[in-house]
PDB file of C-alpha atoms in Angstrom:
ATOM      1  CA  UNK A   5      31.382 102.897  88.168  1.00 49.00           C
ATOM      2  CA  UNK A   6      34.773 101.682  88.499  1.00 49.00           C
ATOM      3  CA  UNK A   7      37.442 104.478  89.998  1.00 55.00           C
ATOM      4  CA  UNK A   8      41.004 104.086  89.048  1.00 77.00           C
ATOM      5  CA  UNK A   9      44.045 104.835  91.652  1.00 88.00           C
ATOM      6  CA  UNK A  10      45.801 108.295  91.156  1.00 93.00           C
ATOM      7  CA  UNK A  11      48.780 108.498  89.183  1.00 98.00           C
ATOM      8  CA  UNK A  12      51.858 107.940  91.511  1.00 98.00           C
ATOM      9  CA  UNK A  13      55.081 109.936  90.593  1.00 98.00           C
ATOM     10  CA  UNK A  14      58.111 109.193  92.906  1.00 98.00           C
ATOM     11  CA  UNK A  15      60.628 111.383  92.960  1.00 98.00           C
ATOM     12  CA  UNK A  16      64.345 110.292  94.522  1.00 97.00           C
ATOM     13  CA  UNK A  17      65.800 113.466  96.206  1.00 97.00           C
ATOM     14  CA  UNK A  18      69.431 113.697  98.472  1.00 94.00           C
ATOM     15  CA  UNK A  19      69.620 117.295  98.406  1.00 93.00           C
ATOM     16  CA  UNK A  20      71.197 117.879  95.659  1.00 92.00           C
ATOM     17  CA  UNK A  21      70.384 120.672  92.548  1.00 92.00           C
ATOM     18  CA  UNK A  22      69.678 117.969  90.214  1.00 92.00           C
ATOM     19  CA  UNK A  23      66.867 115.988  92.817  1.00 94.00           C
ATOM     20  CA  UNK A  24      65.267 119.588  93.220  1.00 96.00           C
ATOM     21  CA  UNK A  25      64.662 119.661  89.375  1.00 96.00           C
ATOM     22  CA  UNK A  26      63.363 116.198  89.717  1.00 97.00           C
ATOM     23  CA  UNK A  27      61.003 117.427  92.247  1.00 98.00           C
ATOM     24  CA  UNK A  28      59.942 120.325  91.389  1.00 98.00           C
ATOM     25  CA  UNK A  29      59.074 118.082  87.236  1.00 98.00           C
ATOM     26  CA  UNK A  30      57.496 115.319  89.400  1.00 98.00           C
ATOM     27  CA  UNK A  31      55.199 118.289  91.286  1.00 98.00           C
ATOM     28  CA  UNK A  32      53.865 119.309  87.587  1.00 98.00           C
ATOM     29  CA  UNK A  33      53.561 116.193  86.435  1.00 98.00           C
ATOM     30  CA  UNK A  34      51.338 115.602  89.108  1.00 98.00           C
ATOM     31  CA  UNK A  35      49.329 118.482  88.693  1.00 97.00           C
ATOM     32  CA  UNK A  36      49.013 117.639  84.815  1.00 97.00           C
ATOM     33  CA  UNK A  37      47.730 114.141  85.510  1.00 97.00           C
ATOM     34  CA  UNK A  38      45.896 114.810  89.134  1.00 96.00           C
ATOM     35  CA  UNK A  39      48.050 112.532  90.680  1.00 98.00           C
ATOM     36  CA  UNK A  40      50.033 113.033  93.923  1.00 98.00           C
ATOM     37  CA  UNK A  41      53.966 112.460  94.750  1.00 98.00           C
ATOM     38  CA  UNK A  42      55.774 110.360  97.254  1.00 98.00           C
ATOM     39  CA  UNK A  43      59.085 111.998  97.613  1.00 98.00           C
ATOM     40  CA  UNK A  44      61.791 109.587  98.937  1.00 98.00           C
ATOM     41  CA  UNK A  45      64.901 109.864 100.426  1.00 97.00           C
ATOM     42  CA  UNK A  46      67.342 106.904 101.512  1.00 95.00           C
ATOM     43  CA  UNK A  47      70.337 106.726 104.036  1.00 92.00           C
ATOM     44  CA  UNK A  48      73.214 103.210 104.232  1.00 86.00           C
ATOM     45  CA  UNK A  49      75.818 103.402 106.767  1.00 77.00           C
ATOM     46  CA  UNK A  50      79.260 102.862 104.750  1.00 71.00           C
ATOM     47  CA  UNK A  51      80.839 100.067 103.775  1.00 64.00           C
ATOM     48  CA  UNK A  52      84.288 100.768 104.943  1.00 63.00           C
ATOM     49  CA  UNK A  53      85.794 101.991 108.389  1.00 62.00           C
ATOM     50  CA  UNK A  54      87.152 105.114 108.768  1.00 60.00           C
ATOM     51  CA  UNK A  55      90.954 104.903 108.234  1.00 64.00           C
ATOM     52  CA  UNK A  56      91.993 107.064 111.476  1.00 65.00           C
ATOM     53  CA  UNK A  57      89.978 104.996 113.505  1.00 62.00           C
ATOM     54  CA  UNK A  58      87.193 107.318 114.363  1.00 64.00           C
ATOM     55  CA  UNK A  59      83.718 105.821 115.485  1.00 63.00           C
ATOM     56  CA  UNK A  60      80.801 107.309 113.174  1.00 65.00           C
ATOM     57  CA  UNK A  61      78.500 108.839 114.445  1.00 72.00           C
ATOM     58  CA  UNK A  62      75.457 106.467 112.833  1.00 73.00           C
ATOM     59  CA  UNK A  63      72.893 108.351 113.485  1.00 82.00           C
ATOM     60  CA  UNK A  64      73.854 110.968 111.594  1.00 87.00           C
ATOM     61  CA  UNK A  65      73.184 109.302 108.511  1.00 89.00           C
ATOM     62  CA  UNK A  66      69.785 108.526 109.077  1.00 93.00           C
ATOM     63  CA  UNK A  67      69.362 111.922 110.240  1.00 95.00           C
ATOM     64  CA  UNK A  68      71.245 114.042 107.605  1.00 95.00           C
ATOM     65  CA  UNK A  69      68.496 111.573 105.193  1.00 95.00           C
ATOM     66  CA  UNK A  70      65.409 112.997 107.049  1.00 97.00           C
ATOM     67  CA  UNK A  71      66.778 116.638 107.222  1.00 97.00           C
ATOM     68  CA  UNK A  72      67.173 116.778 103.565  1.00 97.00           C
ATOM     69  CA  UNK A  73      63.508 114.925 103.163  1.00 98.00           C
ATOM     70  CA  UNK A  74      61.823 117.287 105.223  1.00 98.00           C
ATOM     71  CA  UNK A  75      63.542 120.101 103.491  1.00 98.00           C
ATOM     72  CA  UNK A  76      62.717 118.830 100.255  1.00 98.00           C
ATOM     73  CA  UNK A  77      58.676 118.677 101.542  1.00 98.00           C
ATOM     74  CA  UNK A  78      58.757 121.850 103.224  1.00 98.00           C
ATOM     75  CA  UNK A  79      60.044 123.600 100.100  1.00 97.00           C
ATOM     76  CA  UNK A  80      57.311 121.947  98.097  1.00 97.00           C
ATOM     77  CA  UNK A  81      54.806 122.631 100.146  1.00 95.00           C
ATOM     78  CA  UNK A  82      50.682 123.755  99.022  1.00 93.00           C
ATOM     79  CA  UNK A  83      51.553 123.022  95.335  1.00 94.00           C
ATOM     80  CA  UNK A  84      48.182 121.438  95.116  1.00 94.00           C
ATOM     81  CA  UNK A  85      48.884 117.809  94.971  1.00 97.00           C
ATOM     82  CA  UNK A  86      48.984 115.427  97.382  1.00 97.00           C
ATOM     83  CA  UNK A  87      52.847 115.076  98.669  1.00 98.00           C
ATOM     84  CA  UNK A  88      53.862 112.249 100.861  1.00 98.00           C
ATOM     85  CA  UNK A  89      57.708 111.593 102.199  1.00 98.00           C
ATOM     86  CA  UNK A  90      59.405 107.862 102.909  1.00 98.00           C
ATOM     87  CA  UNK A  91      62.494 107.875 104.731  1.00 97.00           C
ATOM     88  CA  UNK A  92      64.124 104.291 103.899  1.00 96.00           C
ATOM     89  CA  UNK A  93      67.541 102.549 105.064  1.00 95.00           C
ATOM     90  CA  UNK A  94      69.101 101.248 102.443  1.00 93.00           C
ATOM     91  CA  UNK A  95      71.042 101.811  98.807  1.00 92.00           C
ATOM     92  CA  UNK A  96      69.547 104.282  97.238  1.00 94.00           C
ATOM     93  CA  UNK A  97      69.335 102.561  93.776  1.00 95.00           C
ATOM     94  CA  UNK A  98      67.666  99.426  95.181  1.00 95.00           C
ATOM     95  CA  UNK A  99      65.231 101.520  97.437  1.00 96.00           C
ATOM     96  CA  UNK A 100      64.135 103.416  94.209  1.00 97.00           C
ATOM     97  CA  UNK A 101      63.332  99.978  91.968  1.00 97.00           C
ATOM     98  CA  UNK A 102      61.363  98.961  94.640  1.00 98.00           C
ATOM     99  CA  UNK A 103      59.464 102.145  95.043  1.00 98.00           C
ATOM    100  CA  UNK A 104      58.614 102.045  91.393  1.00 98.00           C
ATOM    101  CA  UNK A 105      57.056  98.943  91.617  1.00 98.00           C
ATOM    102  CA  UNK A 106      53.738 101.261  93.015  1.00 96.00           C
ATOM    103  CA  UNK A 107      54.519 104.066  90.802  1.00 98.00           C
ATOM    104  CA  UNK A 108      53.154 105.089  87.100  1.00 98.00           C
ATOM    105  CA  UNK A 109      56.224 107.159  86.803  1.00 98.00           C
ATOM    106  CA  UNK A 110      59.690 107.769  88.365  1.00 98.00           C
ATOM    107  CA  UNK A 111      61.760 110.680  88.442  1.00 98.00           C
ATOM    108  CA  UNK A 112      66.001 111.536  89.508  1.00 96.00           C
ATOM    109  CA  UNK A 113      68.397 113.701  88.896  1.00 93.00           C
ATOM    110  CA  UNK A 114      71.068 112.541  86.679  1.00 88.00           C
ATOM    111  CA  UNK A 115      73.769 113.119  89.418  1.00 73.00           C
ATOM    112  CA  UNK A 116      73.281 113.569  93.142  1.00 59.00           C
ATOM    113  CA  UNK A 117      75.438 114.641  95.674  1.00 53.00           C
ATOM    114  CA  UNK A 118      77.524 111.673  95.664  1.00 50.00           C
ATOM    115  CA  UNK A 119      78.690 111.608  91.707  1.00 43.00           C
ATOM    116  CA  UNK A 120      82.089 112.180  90.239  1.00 39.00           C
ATOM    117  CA  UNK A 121      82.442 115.662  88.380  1.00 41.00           C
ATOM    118  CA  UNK A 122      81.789 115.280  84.781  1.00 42.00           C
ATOM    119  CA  UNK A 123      80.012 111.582  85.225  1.00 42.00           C
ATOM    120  CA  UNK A 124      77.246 112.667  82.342  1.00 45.00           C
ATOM    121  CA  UNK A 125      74.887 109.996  84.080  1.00 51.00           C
ATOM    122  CA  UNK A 126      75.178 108.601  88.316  1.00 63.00           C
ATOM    123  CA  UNK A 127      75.126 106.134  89.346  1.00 85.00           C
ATOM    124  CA  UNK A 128      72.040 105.455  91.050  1.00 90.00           C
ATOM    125  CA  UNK A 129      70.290 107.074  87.820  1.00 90.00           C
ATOM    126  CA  UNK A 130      72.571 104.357  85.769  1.00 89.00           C
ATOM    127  CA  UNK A 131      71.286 101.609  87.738  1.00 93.00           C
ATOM    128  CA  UNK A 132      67.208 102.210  87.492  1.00 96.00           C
ATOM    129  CA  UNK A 133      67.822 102.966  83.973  1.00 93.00           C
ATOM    130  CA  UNK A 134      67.800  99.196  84.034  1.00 95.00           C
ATOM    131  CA  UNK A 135      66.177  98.194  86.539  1.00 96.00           C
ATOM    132  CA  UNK A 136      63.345 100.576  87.312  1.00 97.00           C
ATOM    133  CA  UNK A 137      59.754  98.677  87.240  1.00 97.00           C
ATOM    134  CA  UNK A 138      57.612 101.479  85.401  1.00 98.00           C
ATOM    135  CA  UNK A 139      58.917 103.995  82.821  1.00 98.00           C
ATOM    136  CA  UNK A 140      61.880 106.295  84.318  1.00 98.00           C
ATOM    137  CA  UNK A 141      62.367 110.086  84.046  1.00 97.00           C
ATOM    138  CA  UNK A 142      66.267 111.146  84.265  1.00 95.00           C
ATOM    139  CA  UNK A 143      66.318 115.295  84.974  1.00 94.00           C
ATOM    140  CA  UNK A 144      69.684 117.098  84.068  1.00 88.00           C
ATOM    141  CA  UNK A 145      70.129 120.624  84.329  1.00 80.00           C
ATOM    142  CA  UNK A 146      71.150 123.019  82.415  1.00 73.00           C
ATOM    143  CA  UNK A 147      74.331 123.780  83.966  1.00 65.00           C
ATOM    144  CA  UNK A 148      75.571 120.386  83.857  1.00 50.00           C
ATOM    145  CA  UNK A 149      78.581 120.207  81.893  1.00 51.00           C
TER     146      UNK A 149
END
């Protein structure tokens, strides 16, 4: 007798309203198909300097990433599926396409913390609209204007 794998739901979180929506869907989805979750949360340093000349502090960003993923798993905690967390350096768009390559479904908020006001769709949630590798869910909420 043949088993199949569980159903793998990743969820893309940076803190943000919209990526605890698309968390707390991906949890139920899980539960509905007895599948588990692999939350993930990604960190870049920037592209450009900072125009006064301050150093970064660079580990910051790696560390404000695995604050907000260990928030995120606390806060999700004994929902009866099996919950995993990858931390992964990188662009956020391109570290969510690759995730779904493993996944049977993936899940974002339509803006993180990083959008423009009034952007109906991100930019990262633009992005694996075409590029995602298995079939994409995009959460908005309902105080999105």
């Amino acid at each position: 007798m043949a088993t199949s794998s569980p159903f793998v739901v990743v969820v893309g979180v940076d803190g943000s309203t919209e990526s605890q929506a698309a968390l707390d869907w991906g949890i139920q989805e899980a539960k509905l198909r007895n599948g588990q979750v692999i939350v993930l949360a990604s960190w870049h340093y920037p592209y450009v300097t900072d125009a006064a000349g301050q150093a970064w502090d660079y580990a910051g960003f790696e560390r404000d990433a695995q604050t907000i993923l260990n928030d995120e798993l606390e806060r999700v905690a004994d929902q009866g599926v099996p919950v995993t967390g990858r931390l992964v350096e990188g662009n956020a768009a391109a570290a969510l396409v690759e995730a779904s390559r493993e996944a049977d479904l993936l899940i974002v908020g339509s803006r993180g913390l990083g959008g423009f006001t009034g952007m109906l769709l991100g930019s990262v949630s633009s992005q694996l609209a075409h590029h995602a590798r298995c079939p994409l869910l995009i959460i908005r909420t309902r105080d999105e204007s």
